[in-house]
mmCIF file of C-alpha atoms and ligand atoms in Angstrom:
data_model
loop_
_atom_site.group_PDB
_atom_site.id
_atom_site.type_symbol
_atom_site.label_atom_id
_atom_site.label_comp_id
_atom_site.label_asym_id
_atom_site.label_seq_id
_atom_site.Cartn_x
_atom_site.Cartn_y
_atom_site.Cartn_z
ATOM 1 C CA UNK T 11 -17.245 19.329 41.308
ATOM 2 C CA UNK T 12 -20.615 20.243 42.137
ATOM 3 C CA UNK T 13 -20.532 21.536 45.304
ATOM 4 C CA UNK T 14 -21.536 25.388 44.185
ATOM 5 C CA UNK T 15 -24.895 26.833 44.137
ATOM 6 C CA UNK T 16 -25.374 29.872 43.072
ATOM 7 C CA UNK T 17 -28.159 30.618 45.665
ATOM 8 C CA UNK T 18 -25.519 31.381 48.408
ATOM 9 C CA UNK T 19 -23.893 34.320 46.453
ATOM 10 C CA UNK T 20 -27.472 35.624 44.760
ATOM 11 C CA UNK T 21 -27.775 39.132 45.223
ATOM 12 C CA UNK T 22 -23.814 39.959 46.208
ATOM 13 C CA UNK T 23 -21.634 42.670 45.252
ATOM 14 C CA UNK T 24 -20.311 40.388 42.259
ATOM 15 C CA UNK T 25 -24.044 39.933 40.724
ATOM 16 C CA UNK T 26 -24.669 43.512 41.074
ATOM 17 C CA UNK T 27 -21.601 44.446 38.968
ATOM 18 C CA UNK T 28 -22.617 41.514 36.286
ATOM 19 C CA UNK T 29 -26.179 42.143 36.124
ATOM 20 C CA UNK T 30 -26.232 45.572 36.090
ATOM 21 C CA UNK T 31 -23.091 45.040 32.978
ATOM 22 C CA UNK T 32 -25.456 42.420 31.003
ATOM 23 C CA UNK T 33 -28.716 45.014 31.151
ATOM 24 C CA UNK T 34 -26.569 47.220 29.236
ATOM 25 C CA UNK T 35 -25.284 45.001 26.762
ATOM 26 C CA UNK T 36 -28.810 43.873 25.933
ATOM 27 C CA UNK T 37 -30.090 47.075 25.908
ATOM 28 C CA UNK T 38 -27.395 48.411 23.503
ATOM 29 C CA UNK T 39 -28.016 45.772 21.167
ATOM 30 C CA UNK T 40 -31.720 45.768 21.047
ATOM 31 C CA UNK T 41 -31.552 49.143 19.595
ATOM 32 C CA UNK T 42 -31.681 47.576 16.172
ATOM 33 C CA UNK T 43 -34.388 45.441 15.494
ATOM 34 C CA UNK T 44 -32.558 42.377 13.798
ATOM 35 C CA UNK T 45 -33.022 39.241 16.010
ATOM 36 C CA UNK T 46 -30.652 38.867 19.196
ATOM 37 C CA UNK T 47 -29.899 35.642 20.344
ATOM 38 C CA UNK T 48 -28.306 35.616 23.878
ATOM 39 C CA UNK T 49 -26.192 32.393 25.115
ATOM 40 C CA UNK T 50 -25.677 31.908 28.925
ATOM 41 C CA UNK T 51 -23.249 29.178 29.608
ATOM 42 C CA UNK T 52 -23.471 29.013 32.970
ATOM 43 C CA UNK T 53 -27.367 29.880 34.021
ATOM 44 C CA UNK T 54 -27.431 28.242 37.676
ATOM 45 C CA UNK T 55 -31.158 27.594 39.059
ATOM 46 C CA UNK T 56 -32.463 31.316 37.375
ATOM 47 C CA UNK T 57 -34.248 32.726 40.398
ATOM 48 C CA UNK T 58 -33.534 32.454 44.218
ATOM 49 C CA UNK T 59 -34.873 33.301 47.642
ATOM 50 C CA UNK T 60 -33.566 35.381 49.954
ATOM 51 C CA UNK T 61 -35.656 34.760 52.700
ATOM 52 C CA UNK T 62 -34.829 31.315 52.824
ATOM 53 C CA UNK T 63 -32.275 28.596 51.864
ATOM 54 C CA UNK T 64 -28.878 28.926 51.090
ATOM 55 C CA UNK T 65 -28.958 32.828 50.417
ATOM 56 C CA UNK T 66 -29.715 32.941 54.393
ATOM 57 C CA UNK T 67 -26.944 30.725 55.422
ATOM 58 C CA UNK T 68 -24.084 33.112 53.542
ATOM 59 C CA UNK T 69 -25.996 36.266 53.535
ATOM 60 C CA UNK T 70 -23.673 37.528 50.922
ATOM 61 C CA UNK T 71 -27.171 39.423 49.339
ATOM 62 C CA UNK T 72 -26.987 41.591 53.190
ATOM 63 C CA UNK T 73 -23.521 43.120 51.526
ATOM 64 C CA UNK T 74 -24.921 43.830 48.098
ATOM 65 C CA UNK T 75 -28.342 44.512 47.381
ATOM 66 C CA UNK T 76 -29.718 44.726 50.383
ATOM 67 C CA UNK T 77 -27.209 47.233 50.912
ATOM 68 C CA UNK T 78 -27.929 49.122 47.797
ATOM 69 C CA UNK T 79 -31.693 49.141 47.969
ATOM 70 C CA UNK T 80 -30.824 50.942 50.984
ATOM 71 C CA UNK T 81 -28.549 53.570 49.582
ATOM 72 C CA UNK T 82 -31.408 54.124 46.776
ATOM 73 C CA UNK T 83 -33.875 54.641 49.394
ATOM 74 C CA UNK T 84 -31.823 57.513 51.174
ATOM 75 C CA UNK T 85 -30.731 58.895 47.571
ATOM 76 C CA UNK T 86 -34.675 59.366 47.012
ATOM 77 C CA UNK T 87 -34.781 60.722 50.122
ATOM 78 C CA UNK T 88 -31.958 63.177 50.199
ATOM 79 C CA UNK T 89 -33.168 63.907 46.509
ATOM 80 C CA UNK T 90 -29.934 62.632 44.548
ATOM 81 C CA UNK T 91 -29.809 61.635 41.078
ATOM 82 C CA UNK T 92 -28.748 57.556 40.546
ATOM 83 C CA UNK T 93 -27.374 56.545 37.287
ATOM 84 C CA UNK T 94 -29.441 55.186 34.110
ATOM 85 C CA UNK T 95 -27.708 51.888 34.220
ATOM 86 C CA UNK T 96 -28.478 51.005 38.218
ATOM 87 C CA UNK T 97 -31.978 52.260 37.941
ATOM 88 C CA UNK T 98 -32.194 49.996 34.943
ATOM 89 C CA UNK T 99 -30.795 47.199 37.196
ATOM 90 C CA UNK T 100 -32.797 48.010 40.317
ATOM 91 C CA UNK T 101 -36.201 47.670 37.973
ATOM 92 C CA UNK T 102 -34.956 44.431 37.034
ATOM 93 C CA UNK T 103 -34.830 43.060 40.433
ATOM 94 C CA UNK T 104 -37.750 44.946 41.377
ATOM 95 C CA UNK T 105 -40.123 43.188 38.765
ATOM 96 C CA UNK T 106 -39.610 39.822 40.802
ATOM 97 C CA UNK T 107 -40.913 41.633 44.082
ATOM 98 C CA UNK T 108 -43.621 43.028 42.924
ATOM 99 C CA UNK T 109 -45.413 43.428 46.638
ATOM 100 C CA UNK T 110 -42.011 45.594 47.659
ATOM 101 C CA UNK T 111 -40.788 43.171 49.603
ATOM 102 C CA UNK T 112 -37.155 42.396 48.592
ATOM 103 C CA UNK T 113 -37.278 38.457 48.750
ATOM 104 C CA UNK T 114 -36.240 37.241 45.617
ATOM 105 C CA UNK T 115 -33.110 37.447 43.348
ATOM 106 C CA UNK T 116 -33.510 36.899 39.602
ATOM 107 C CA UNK T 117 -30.322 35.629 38.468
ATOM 108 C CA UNK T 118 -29.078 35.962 34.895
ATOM 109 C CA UNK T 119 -31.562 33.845 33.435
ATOM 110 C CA UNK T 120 -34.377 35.548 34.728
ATOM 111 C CA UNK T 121 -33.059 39.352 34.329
ATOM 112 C CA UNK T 122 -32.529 37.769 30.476
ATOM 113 C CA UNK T 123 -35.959 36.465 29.929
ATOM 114 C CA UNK T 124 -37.361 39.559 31.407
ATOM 115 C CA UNK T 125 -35.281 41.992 28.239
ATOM 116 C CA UNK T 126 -36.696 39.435 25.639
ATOM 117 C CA UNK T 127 -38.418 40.595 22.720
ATOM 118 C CA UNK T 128 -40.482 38.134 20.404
ATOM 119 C CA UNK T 129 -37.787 37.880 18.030
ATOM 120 C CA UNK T 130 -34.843 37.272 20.464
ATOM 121 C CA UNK T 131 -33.948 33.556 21.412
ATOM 122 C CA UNK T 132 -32.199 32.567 24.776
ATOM 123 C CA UNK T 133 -30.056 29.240 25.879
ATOM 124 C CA UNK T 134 -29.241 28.753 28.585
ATOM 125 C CA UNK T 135 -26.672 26.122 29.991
ATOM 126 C CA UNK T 136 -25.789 23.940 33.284
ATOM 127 C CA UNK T 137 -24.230 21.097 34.232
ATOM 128 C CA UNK T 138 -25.396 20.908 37.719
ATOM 129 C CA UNK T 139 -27.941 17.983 37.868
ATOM 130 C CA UNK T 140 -30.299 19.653 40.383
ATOM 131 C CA UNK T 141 -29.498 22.983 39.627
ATOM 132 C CA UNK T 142 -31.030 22.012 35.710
ATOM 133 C CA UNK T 143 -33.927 20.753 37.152
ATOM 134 C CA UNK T 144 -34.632 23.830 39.347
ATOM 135 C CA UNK T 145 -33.797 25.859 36.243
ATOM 136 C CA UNK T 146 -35.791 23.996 34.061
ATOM 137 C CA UNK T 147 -39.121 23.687 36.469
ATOM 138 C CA UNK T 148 -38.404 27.972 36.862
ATOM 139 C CA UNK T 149 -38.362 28.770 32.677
ATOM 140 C CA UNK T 150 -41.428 26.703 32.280
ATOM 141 C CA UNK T 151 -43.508 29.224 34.557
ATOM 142 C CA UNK T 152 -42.469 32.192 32.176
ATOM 143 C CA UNK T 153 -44.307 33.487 29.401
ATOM 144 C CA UNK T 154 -41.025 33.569 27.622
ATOM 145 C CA UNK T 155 -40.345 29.820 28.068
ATOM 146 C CA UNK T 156 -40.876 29.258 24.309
ATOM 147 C CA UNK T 157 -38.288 31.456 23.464
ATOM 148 C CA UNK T 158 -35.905 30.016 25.597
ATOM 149 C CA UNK T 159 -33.728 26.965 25.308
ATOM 150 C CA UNK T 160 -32.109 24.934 28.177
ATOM 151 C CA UNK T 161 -29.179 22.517 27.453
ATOM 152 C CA UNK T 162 -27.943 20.229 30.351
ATOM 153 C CA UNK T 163 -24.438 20.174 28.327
ATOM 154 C CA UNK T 164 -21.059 21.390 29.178
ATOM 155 C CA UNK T 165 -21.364 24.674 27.536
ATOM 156 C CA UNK T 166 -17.143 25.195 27.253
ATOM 157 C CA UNK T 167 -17.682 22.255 24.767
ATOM 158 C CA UNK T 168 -20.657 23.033 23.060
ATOM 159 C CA UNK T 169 -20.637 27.141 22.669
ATOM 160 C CA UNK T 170 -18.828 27.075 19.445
ATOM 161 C CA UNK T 171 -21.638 24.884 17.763
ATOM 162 C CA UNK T 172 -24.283 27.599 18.484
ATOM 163 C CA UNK T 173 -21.847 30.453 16.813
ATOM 164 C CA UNK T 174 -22.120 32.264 15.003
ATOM 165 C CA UNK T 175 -26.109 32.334 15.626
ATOM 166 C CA UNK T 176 -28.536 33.013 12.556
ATOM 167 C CA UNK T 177 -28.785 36.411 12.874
ATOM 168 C CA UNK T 178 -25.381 37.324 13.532
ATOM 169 C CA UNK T 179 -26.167 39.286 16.190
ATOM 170 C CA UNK T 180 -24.875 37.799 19.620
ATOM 171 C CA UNK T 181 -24.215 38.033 23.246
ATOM 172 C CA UNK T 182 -22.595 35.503 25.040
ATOM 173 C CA UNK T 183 -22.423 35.681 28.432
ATOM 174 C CA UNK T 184 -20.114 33.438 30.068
ATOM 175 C CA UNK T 185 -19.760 32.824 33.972
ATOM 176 C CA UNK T 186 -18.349 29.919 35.685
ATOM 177 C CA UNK T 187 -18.302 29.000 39.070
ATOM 178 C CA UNK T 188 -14.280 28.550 38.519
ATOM 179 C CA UNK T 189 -15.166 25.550 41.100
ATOM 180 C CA UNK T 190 -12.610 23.731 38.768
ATOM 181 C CA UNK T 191 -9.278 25.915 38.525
ATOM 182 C CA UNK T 192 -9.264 24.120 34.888
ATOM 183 C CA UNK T 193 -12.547 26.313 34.231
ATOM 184 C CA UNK T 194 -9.743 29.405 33.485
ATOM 185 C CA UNK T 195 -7.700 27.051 30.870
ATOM 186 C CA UNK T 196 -11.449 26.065 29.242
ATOM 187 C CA UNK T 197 -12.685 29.300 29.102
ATOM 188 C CA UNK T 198 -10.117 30.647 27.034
ATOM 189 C CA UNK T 199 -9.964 27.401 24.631
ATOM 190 C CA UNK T 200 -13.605 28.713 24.494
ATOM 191 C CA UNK T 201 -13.399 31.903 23.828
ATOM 192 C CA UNK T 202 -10.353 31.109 21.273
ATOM 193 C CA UNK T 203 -13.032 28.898 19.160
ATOM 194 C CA UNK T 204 -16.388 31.806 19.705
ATOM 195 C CA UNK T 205 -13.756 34.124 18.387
ATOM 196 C CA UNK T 206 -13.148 32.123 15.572
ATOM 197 C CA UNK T 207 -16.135 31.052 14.693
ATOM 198 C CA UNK T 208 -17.671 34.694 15.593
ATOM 199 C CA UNK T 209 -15.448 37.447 15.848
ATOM 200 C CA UNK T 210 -17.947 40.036 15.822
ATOM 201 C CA UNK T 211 -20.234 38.524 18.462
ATOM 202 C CA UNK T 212 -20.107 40.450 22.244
ATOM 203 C CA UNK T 213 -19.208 38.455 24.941
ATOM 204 C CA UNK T 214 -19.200 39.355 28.914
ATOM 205 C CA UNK T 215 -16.837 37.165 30.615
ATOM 206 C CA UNK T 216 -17.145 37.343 35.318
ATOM 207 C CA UNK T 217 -14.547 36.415 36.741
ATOM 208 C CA UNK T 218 -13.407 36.692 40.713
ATOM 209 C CA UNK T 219 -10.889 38.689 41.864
ATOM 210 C CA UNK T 220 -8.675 36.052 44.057
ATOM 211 C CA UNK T 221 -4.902 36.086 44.796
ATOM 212 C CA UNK T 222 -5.087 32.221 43.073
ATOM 213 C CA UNK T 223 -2.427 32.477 39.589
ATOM 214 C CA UNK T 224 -5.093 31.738 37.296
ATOM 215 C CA UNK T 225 -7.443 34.650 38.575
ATOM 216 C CA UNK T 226 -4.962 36.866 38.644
ATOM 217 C CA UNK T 227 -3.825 36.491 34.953
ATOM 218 C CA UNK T 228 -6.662 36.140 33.333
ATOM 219 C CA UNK T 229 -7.321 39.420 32.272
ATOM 220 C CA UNK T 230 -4.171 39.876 30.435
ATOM 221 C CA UNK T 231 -4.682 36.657 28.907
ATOM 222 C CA UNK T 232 -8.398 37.814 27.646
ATOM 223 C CA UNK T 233 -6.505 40.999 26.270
ATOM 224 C CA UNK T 234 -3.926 38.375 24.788
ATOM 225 C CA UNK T 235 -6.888 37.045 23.110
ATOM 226 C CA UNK T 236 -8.530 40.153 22.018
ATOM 227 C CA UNK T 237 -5.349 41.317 20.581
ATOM 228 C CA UNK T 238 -5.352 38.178 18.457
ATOM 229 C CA UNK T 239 -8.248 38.914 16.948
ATOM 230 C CA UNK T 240 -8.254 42.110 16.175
ATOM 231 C CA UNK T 241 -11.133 42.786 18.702
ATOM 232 C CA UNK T 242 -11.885 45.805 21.535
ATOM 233 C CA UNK T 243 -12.708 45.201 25.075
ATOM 234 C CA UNK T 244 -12.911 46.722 28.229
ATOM 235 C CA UNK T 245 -11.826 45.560 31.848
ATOM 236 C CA UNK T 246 -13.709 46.586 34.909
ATOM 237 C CA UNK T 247 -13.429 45.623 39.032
ATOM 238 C CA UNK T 248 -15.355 46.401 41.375
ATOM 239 C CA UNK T 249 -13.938 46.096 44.840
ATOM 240 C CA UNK T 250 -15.987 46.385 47.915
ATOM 241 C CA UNK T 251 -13.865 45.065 50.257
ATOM 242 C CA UNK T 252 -9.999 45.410 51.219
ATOM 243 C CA UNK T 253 -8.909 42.997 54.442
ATOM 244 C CA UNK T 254 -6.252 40.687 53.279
ATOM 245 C CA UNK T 255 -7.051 37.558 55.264
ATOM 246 C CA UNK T 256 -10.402 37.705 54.545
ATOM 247 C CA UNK T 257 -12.466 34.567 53.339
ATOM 248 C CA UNK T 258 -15.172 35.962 51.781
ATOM 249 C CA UNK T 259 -14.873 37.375 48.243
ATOM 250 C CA UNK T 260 -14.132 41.115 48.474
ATOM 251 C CA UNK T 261 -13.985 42.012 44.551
ATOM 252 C CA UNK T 262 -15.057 40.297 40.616
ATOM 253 C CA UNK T 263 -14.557 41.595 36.977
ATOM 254 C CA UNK T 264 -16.341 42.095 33.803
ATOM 255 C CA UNK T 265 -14.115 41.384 30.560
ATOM 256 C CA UNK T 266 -16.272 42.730 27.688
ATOM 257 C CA UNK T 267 -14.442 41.390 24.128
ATOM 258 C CA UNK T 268 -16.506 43.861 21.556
ATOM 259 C CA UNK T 269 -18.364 46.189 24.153
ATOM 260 C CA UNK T 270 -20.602 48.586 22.890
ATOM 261 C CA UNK T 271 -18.905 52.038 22.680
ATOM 262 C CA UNK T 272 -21.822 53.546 25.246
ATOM 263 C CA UNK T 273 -20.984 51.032 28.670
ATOM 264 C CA UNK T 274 -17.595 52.633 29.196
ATOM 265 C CA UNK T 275 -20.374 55.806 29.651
ATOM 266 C CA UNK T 276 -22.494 54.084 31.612
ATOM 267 C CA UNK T 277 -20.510 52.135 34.084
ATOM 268 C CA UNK T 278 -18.168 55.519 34.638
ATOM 269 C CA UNK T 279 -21.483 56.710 36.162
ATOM 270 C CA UNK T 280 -22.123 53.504 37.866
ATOM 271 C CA UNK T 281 -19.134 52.555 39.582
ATOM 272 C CA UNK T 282 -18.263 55.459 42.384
ATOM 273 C CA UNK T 283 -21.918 54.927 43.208
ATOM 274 C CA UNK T 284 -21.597 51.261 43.427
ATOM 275 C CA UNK T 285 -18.459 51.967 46.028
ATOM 276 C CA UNK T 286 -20.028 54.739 47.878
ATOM 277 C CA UNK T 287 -23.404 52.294 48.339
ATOM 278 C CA UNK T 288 -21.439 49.107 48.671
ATOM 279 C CA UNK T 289 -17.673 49.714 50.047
ATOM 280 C CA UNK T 290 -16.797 48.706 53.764
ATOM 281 C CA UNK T 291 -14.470 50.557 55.441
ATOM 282 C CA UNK T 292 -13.211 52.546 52.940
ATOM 283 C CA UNK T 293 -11.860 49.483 50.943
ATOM 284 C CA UNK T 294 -14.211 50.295 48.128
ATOM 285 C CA UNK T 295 -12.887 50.584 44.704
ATOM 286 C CA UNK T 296 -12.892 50.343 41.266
ATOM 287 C CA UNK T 297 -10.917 49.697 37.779
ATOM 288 C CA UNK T 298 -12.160 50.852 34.186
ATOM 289 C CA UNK T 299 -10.207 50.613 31.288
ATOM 290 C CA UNK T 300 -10.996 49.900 27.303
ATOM 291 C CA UNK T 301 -8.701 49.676 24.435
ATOM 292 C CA UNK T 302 -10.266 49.792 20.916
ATOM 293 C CA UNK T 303 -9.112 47.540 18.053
ATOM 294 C CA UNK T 304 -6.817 48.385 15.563
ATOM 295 C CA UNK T 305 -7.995 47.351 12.516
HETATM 296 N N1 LIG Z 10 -25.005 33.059 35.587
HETATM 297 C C1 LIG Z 10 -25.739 32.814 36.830
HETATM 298 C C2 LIG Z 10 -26.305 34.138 37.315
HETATM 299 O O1 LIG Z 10 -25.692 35.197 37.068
HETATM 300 O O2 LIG Z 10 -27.381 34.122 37.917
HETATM 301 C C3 LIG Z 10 -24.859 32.179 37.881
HETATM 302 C C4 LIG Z 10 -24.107 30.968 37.410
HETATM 303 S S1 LIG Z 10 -23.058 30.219 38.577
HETATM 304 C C5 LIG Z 10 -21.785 31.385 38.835
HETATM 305 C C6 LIG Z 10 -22.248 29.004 37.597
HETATM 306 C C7 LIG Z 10 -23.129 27.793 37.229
HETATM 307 O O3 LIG Z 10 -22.466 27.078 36.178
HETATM 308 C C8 LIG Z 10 -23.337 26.769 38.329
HETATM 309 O O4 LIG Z 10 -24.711 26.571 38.545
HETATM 310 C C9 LIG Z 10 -22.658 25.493 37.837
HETATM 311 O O5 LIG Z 10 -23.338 24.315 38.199
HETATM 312 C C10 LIG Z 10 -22.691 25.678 36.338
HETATM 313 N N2 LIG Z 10 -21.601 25.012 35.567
HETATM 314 C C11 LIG Z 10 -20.351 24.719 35.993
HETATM 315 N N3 LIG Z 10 -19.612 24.221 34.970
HETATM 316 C C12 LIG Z 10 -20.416 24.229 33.865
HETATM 317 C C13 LIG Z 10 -20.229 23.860 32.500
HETATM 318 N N4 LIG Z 10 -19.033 23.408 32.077
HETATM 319 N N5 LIG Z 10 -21.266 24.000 31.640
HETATM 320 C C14 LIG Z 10 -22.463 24.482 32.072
HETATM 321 N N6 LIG Z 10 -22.705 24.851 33.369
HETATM 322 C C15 LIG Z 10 -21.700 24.705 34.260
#
């Protein structure tokens, strides 16, 4: 336990497809004014270098955007049209390198704080005990810091006594490090009480793709769930990588329970750019698939 930091994967393939997911949910929800109030249960430090520190030890950001700042650049260049929902992502990113230099990451935190309006309220969890104070010294430099709450409190334990929030309108977005292969078996005893407690709440579950059991089923046990519940999702992969063998982590999913009927739109347009820009040697890839409830 312990022994991840999120700094050595900022920036990768996997944060692309998350971030780039989570933009959109916020975005779809903010179209109504009503208060939004936004749960992260797994925030990590909120911003990272990639010039130095961990990021430059596993260079996992070289792979993803580095790689797709590049493919922008020669899109501009070659005059070809990107998609709303990774221009919307690329901005985000962008607003944290304001001199054009591409040398910091803002993880979810950060790309969260940035979508707040006045009325919208963020908390943000972790468990990590210098991750939270990296986190913590981070929020207080942003205007938004009032807005924002920080809870140094296993968040599997403690979502279901935020939900449903006062608005009722809610995104959770939860993301473990799955350092613990118990994190699968608490995630869905979490999502089994958010469901409960808040059925029509969205929530974006990441999730890696590994060979591991528990990886492997846990999409069909999210659906399982869904089902349940009477609730919609969809399912996507992105896959840059296919070399069996290989250490590092070639593909992740989004599970969306509740997904706003426009993302299926959006990431449709997204995703054979995302493999064109990221995929190595033709192992690029993706999966897209929905199901809406029956009521
Ligand atoms: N969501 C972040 C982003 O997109 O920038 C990355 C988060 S990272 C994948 C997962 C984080 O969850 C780690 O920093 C880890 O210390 C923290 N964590 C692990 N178990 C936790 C728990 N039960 N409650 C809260 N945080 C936890």
């Amino acid at each position: 336990m312990f022994s991840y930091r999120h700094a050595f994967h900022a920036g990768s393939h996997a944060d692309i497809l998350k971030h780039l997911t989570l933009i959109h949910l916020v975005e779809y929800l903010q179209e109504k004014p009503g208060a939004l109030t936004i749960v992260d249960t797994h925030a990590g430090a909120g911003i990272y270098s990639l010039k130095d520190g961990f990021s430059t030890v596993s260079k996992e950001a070289d792979g993803g955007i580095f790689r797709l700042h590049q493919f922008i650049e020669t899109c501009k260049h070659a005059n070809v049209a990107i998609p709303e929902s990774i221009q919307e992502y690329v901005k985000s990113i962008d607003v944290e390198n304001l001199d054009g230099e591409l040398s910091t990451y803002p993880g979810s935190p950060f790309i969260l704080a940035q979508l707040l309006r006045q009325q919208d309220r963020l908390k943000l969890f972790e468990l990590h005990p210098k991750e939270i104070d990296i986190l913590r010294h981070n929020i207080g430099q942003l205007k938004q810091s009032k807005q924002i709450n920080i809870y140094a409190e296993d968040s599997f334990a403690r979502l279901k006594g935020l939900l449903p929030p006062p608005s009722r309108r809610g995104l959770v977005l939860i993301d473990p490090s799955y350092e613990d292969k118990q994190d699968y078996r608490y995630l869905e005893v979490a999502m089994e009480e958010a469901l409960q407690r808040f059925a029509t709440g969205c929530y974006a579950i990441w999730y890696p793709v590994l060979s591991r059991r528990e990886s492997a089923a846990l999409p069909d046990r999210l659906k399982k769930i869904a089902a349940i519940h009477k609730r919609s999702w969809l399912h996507t992969e992105l896959r840059v990588e296919n070399a069996p063998g290989e250490r590092r982590l070639q593909a992740s999913g989004m599970f969306i329970i509740n997904p706003p009927w426009t993302l299926e739109k959006h990431l449709a347009q997204a995703l054979p750019i995302l493999v064109k820009a990221l995929g190595i040697n033709g192992g690029g890839q993706f999966l897209l698939k929905s199901l809406e409830a029956k009521n």
